[in-house]
CSV table of N, CA and C and ligand atoms in Angstrom, one decimal:
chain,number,residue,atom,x,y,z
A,1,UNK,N,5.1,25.7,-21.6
A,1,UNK,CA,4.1,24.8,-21.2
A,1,UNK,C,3.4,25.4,-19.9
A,2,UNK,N,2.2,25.3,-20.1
A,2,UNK,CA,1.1,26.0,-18.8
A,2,UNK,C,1.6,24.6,-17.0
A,3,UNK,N,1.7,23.8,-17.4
A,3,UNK,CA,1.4,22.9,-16.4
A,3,UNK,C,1.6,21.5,-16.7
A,4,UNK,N,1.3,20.9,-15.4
A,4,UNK,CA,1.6,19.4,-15.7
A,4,UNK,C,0.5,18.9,-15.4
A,5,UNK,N,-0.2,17.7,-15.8
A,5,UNK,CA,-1.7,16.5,-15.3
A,5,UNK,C,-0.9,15.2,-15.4
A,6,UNK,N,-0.9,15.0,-14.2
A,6,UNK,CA,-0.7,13.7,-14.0
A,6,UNK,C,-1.6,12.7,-13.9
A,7,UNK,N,-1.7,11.7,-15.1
A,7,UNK,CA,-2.7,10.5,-15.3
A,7,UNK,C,-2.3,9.4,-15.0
A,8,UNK,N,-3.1,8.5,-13.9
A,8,UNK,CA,-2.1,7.5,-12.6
A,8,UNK,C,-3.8,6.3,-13.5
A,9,UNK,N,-3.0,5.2,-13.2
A,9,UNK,CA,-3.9,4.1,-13.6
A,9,UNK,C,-3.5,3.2,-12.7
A,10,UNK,N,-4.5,2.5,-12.3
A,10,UNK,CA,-3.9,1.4,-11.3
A,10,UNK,C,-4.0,-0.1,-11.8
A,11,UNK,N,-4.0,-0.8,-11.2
A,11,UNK,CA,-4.2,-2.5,-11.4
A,11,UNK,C,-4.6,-3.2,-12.5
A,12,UNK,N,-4.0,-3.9,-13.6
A,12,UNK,CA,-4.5,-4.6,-14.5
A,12,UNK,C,-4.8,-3.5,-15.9
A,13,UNK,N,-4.5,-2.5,-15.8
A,13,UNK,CA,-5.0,-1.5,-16.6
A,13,UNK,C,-4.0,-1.6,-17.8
A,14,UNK,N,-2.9,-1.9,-17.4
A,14,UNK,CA,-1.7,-2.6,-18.7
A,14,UNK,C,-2.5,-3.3,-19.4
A,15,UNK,N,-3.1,-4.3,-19.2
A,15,UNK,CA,-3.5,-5.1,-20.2
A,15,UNK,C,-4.8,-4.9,-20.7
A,16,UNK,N,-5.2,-3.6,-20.6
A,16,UNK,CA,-6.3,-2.9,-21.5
A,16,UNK,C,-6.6,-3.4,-23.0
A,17,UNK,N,-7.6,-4.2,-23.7
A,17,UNK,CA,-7.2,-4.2,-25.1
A,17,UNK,C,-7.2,-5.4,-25.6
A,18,UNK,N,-6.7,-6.1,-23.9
A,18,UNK,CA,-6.9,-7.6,-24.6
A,18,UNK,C,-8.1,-8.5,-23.9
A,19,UNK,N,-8.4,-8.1,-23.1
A,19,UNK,CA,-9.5,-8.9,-22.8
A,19,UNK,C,-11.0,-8.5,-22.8
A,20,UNK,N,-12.3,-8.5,-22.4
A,20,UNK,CA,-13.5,-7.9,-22.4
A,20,UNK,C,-13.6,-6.7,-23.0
A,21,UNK,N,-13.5,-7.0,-24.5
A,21,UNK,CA,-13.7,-5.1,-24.9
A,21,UNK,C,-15.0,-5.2,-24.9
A,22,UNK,N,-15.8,-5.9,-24.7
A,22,UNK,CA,-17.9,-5.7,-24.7
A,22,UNK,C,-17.9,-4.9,-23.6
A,23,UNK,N,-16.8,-5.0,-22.6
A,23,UNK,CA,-17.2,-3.9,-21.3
A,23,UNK,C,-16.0,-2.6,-21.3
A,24,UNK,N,-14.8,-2.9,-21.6
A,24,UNK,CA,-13.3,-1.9,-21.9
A,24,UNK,C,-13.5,-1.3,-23.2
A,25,UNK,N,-14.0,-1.8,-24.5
A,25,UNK,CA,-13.3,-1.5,-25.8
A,25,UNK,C,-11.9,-2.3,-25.9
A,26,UNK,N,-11.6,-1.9,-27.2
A,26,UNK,CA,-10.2,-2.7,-27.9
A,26,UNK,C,-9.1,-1.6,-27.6
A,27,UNK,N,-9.2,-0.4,-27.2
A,27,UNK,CA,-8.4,0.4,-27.3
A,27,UNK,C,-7.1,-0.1,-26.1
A,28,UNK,N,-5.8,0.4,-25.8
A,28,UNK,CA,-4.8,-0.4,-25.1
A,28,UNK,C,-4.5,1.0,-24.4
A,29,UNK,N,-3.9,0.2,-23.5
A,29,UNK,CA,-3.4,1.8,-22.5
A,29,UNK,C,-2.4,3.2,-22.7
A,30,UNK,N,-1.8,2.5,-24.2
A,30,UNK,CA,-1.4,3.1,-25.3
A,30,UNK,C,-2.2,4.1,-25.7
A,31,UNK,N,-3.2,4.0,-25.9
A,31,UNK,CA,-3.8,4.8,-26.9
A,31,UNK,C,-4.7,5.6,-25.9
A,32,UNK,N,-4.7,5.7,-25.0
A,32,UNK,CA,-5.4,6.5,-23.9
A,32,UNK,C,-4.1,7.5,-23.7
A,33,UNK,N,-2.4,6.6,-23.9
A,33,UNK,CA,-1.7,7.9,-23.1
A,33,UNK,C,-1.4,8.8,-23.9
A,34,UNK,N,-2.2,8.3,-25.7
A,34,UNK,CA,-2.0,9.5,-26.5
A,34,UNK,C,-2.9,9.9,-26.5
A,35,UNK,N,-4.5,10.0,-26.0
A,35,UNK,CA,-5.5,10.6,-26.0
A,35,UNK,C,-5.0,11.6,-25.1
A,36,UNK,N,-4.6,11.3,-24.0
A,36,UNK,CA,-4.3,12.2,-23.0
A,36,UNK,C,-3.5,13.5,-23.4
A,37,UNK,N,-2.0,13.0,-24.3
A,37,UNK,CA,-1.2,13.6,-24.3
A,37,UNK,C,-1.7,14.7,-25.9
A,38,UNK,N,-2.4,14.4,-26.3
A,38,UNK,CA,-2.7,15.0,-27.4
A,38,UNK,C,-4.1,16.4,-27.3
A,39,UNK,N,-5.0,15.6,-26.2
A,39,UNK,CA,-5.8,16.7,-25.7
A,39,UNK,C,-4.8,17.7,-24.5
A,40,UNK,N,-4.3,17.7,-23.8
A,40,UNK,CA,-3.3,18.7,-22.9
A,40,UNK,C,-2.4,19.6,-23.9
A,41,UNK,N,-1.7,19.0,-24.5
A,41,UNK,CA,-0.8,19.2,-26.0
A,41,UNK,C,-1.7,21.0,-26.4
A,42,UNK,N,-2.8,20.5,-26.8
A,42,UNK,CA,-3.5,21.4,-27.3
A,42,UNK,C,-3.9,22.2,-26.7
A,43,UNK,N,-3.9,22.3,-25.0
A,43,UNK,CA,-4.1,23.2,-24.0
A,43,UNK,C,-2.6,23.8,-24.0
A,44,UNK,N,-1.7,23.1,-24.1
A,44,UNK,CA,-0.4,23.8,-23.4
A,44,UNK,C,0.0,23.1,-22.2
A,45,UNK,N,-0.7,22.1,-22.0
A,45,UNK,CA,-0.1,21.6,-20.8
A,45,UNK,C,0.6,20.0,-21.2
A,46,UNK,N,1.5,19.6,-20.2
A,46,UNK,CA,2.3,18.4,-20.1
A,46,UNK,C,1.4,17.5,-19.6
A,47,UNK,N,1.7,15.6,-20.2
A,47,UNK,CA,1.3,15.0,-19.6
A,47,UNK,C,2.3,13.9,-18.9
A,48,UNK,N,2.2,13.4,-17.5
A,48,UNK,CA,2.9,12.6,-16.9
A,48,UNK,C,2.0,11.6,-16.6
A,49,UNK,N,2.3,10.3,-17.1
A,49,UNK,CA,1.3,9.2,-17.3
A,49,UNK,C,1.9,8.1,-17.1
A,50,UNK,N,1.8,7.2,-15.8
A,50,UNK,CA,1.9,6.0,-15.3
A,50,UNK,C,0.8,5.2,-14.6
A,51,UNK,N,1.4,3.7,-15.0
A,51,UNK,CA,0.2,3.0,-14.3
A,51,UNK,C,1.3,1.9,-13.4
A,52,UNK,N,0.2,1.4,-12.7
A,52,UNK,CA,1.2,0.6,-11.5
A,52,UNK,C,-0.2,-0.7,-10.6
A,53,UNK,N,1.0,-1.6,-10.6
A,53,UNK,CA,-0.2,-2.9,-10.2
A,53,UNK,C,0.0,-2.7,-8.6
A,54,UNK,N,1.0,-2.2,-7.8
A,54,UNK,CA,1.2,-1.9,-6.8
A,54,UNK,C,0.6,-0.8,-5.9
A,55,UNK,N,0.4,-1.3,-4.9
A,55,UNK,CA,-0.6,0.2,-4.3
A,55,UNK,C,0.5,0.8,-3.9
A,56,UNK,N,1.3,0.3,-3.3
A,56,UNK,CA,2.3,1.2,-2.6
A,56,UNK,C,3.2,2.6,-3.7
A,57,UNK,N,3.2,1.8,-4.6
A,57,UNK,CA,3.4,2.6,-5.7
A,57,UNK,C,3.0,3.9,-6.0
A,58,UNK,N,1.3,3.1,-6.3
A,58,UNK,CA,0.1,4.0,-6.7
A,58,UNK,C,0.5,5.4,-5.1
A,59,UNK,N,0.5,4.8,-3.8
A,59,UNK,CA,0.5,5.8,-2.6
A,59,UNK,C,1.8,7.0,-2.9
A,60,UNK,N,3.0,6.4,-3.4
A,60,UNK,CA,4.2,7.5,-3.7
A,60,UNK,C,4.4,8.2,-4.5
A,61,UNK,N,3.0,8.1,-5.7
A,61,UNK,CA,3.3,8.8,-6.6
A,61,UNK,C,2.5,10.0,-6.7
A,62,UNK,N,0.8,9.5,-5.9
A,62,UNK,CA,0.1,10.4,-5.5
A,62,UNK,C,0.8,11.7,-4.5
A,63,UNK,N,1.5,11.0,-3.5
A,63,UNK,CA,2.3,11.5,-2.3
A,63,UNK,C,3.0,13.2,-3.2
A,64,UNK,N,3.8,12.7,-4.3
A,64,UNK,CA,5.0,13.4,-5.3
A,64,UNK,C,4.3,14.5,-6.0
A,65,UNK,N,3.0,14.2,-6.2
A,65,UNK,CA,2.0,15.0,-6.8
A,65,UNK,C,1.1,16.3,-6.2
A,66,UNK,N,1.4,15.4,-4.6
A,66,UNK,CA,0.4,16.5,-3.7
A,66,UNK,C,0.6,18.1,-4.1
A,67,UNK,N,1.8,18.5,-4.4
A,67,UNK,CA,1.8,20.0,-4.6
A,67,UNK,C,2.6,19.8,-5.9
A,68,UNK,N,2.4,21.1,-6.5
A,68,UNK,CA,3.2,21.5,-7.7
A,68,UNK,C,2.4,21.1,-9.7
A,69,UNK,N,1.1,20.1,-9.4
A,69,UNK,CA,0.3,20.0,-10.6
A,69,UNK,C,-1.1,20.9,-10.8
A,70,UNK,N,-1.1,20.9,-11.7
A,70,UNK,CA,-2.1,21.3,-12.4
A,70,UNK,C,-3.5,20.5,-12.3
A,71,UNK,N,-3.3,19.3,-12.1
A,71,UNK,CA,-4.4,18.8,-12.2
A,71,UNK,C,-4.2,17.3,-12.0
A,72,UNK,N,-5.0,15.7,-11.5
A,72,UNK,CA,-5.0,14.9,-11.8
A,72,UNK,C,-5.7,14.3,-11.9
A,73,UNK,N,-5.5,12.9,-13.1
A,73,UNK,CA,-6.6,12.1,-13.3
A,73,UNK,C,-5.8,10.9,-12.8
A,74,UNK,N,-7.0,9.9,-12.0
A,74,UNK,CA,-7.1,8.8,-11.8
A,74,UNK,C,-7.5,7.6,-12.1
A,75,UNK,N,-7.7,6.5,-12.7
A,75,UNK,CA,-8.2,5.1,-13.1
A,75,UNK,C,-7.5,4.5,-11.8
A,76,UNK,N,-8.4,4.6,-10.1
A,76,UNK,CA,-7.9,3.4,-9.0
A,76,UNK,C,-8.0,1.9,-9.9
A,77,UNK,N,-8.5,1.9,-10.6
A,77,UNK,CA,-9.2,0.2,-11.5
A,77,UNK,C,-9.4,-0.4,-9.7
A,78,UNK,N,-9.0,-1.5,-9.5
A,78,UNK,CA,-9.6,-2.4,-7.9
A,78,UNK,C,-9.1,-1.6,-6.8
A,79,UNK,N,-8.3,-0.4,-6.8
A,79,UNK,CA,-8.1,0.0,-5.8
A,79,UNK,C,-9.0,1.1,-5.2
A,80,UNK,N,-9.9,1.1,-6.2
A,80,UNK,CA,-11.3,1.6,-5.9
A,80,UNK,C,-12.3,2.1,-4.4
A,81,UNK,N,-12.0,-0.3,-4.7
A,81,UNK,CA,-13.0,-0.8,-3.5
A,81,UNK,C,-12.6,-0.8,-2.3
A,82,UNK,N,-11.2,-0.9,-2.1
A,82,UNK,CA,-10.5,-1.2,-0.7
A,82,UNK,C,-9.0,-0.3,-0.4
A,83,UNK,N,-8.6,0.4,-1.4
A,83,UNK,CA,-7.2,1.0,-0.9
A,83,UNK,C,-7.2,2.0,-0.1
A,84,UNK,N,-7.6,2.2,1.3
A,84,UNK,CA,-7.5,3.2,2.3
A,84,UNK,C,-6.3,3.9,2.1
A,85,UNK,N,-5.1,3.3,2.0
A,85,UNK,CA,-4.0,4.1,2.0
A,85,UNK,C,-4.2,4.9,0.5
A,86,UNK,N,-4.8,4.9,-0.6
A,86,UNK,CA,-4.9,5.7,-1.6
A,86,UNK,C,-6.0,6.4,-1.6
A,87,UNK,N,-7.1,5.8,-0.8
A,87,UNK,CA,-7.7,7.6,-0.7
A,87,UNK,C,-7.3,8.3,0.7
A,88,UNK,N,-6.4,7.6,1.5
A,88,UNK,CA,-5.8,8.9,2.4
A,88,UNK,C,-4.6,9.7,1.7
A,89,UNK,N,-3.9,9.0,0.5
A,89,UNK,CA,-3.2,10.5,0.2
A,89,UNK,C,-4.0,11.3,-0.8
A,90,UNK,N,-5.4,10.8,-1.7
A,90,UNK,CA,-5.8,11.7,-2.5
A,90,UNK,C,-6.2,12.5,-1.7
A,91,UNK,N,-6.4,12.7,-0.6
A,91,UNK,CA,-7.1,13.6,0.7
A,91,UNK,C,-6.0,14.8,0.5
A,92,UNK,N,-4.9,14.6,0.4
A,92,UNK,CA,-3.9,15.3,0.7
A,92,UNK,C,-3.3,16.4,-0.5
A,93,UNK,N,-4.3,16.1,-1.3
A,93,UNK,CA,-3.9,16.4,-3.0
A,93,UNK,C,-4.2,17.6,-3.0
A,94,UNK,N,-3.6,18.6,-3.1
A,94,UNK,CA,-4.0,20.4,-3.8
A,94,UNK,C,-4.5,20.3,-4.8
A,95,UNK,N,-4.2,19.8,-5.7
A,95,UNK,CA,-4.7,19.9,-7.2
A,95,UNK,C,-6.4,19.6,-7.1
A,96,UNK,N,-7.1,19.8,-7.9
A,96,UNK,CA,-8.6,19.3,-8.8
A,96,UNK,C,-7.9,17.8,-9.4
A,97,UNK,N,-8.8,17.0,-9.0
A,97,UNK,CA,-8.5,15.3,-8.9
A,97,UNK,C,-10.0,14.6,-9.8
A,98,UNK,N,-9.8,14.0,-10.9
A,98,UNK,CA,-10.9,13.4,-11.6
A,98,UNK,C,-10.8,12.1,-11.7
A,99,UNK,N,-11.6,11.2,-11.3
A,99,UNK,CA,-11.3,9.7,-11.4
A,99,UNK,C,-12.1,9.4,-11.9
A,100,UNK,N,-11.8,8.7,-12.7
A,100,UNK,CA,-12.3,8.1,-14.5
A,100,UNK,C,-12.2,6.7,-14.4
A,101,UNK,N,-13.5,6.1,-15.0
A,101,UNK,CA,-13.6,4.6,-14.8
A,101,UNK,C,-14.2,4.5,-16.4
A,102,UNK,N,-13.1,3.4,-17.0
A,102,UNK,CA,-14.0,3.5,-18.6
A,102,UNK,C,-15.0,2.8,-18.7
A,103,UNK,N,-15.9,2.4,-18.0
A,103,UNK,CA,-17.0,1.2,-18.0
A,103,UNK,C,-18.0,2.2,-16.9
A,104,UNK,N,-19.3,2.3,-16.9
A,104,UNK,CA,-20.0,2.7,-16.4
A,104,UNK,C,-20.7,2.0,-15.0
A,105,UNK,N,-19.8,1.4,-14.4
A,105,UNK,CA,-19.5,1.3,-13.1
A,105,UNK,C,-20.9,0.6,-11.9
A,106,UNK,N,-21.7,1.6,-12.5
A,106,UNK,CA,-22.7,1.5,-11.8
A,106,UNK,C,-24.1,0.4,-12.4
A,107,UNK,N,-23.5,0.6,-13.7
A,107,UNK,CA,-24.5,-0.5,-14.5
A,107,UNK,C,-23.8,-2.1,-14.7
A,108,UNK,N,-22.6,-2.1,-13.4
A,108,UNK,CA,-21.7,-3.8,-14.2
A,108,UNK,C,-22.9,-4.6,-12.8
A,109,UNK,N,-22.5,-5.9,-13.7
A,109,UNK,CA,-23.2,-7.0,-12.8
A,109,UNK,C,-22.6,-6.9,-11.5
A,110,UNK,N,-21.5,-7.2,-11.1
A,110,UNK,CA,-21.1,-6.8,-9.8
A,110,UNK,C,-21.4,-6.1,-8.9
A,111,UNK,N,-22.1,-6.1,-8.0
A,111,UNK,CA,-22.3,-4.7,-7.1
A,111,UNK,C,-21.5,-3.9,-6.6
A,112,UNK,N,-20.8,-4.7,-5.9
A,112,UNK,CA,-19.5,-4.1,-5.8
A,112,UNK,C,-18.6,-3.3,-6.3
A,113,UNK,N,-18.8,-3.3,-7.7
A,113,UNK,CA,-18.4,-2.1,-8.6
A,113,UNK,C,-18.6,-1.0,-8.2
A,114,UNK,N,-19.5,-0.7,-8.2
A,114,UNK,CA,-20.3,0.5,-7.8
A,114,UNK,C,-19.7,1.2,-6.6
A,115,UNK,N,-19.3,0.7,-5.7
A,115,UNK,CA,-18.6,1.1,-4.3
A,115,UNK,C,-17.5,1.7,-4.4
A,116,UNK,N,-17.2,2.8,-5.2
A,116,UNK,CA,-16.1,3.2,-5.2
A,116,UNK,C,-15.2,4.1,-4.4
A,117,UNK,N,-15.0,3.7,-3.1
A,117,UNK,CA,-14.4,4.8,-1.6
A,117,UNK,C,-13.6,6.2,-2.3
A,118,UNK,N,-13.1,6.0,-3.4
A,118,UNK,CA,-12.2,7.7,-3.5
A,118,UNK,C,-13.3,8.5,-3.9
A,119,UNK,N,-14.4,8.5,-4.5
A,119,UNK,CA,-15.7,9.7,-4.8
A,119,UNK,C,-15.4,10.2,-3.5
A,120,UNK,N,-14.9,9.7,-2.6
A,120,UNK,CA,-14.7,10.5,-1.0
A,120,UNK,C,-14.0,11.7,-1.1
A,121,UNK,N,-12.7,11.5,-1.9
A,121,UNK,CA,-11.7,12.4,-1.9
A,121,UNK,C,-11.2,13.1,-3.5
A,122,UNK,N,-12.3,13.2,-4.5
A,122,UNK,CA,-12.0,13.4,-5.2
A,122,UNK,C,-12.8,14.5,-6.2
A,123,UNK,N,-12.2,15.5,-7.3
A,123,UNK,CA,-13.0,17.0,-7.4
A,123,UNK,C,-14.7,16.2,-7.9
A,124,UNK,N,-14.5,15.3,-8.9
A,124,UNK,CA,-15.7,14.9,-9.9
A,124,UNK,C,-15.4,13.2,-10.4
A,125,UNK,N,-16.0,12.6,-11.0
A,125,UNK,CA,-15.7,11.4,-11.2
A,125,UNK,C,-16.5,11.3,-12.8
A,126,UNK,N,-15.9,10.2,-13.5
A,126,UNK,CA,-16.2,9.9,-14.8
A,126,UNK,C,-16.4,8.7,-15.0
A,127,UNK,N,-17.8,8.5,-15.6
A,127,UNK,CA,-17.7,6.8,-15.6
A,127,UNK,C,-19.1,6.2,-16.7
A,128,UNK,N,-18.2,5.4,-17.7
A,128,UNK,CA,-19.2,5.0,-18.7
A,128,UNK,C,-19.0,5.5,-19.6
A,129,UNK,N,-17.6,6.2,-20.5
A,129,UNK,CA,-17.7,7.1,-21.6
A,129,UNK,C,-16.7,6.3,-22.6
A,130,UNK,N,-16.3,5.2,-22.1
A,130,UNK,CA,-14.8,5.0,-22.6
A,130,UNK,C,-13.9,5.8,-22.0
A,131,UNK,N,-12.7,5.6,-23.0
A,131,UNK,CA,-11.3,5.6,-23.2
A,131,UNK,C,-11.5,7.4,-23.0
A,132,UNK,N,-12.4,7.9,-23.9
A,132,UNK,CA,-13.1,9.0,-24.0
A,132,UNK,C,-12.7,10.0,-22.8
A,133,UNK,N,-13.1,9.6,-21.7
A,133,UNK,CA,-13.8,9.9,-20.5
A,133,UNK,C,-12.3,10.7,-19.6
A,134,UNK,N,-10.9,10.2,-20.5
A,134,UNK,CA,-9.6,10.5,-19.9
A,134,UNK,C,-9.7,11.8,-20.3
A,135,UNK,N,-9.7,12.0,-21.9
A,135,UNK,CA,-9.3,13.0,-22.7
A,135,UNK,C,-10.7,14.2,-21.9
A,136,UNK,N,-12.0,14.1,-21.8
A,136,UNK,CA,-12.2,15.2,-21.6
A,136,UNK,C,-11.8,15.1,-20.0
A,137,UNK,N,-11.4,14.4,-18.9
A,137,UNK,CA,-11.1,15.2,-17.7
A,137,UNK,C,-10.2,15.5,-17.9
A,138,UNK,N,-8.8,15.8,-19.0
A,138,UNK,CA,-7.6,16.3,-19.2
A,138,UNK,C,-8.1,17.7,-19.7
A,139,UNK,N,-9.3,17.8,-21.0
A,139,UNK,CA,-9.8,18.9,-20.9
A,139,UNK,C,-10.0,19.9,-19.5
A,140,UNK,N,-10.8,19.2,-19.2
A,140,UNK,CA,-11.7,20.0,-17.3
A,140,UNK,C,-10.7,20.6,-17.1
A,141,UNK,N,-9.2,19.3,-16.5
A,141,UNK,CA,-8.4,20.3,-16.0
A,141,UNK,C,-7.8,21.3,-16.1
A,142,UNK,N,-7.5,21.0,-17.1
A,142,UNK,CA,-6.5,22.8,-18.0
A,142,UNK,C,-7.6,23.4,-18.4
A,143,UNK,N,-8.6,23.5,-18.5
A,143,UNK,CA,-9.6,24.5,-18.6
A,143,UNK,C,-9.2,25.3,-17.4
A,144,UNK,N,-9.7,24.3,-15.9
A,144,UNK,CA,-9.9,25.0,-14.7
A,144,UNK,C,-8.1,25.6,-14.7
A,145,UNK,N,-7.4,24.8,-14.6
A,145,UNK,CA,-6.2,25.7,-14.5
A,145,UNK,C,-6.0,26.7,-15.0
A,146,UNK,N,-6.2,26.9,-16.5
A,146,UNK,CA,-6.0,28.2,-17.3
A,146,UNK,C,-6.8,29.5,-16.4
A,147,UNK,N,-7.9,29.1,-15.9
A,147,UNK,CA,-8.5,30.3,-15.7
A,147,UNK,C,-9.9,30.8,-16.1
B,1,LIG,O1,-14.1,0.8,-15.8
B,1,LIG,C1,-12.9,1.0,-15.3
B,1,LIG,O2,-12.1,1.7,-15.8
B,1,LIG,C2,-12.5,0.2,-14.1
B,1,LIG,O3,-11.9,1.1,-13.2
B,1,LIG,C3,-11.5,-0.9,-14.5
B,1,LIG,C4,-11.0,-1.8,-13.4
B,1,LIG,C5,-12.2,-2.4,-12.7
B,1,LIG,O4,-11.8,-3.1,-11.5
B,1,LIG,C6,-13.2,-1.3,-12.2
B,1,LIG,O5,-14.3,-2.0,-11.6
B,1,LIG,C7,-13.7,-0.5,-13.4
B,1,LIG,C8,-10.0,-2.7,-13.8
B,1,LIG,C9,-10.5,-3.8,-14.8
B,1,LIG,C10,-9.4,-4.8,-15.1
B,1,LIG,O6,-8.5,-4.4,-16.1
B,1,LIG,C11,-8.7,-4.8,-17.4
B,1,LIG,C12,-7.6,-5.1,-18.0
B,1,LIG,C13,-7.7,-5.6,-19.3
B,1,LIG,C14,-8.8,-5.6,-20.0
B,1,LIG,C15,-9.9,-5.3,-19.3
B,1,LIG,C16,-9.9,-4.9,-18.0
C-alpha cells in the first residue's frame, strides 16, 4: 500500500441520509466511506475514515495525522464557522488537506454557510458536487502523493 488519507467528518454527518436529501442526497455516511475506500483502493492507498460530533475529538485526531499521511480530507460540517481550535491544528498539517462540503455552500439560504474559517488552512476546498466531491479529493490526493 502507497499510503494512508485520512477522511475526518465532523458534526451530525452520521445521520447523513436521513434528513434533507433536496440539499445532502439520500446517500448515508456509509456509502461515502465506501466511495472513499474504493477510489484510494484503486490508487493503492489506505483509507482511515472517522467522523466525530466532538471538536475536541475532531482536534486529536487531526493532531495524530500531522505527520506520517499521505493526504487528508475533511467535512468540518458546523465546525466550519467557529472551531478555532480545528483550524489551528489544520495549520499544523504536513500533508495536502481538501475540505469537502457536499452541498454547495455558497448557494444555501444561510449566509453564514458560506463563512467557512478552515479555507484559511487548507490545500483546496470542494463544494456542491455531492457525496461525489470525497471520492475525487481522495483521487487529488494519491495522485499528488504518487508523484
Ligand atoms: O454541505 C456540507 O457537507 C456541510 O458541511 C454539511 C454540514 C453543514 O453544517 C455545512 O453548512 C455544509 C452539516 C449538515 C448537518 O448534517 C446533516 C445530517 C443529516 C442530514 C443532513 C445533514
Amino acid at each position: 500500500m502507497a499510503g494512508t488519507i485520512l477522511v475526518l467528518n465532523g458534526p451530525n454527518l452520521n445521520l447523513l441520509g436521513t434528513r434533507e436529501p433536496e440539499v445532502y442526497g439520500h446517500a448515508t455516511l456509509a456509502d461515502v466511506e465506501a466511495l472513499c475506500r474504493a477510489e484510494a483502493g484503486a490508487a493503492g492507498f489506505t483509507i482511515d475514515f472517522r467522523q466525530t460530533n466532538a471538536e475536541h475529538e475532531m482536534v486529536e485526531w487531526i493532531q495524530q495525522g500531522r505527520s506520517g499521511l499521505a493526504g487528508m480530507v475533511i467535512n468540518p460540517a458546523a465546525f466550519s464557522y467557529a472551531a478555532y481550535p480545528v483550524l489551528d491544528a489544520l495549520k499544523m498539517v504536513e500533508c495536502p488537506v481538501v475540505e469537502v462540503h457536499i452541498s454547495n455552500i455558497h448557494r444555501r439560504e444561510e449566509a453564514w454557510r458560506k463563512d467557512t474559517i478552515m479555507t484559511a488552512a487548507v490545500t483546496g476546498v470542494i463544494s456542491g458536487l455531492g457525496i461525489a466531491g470525497y471520492g475525487l479529493a481522495v483521487r487529488y490526493l494519491a495522485g499528488l502523493a504518487r508523484g
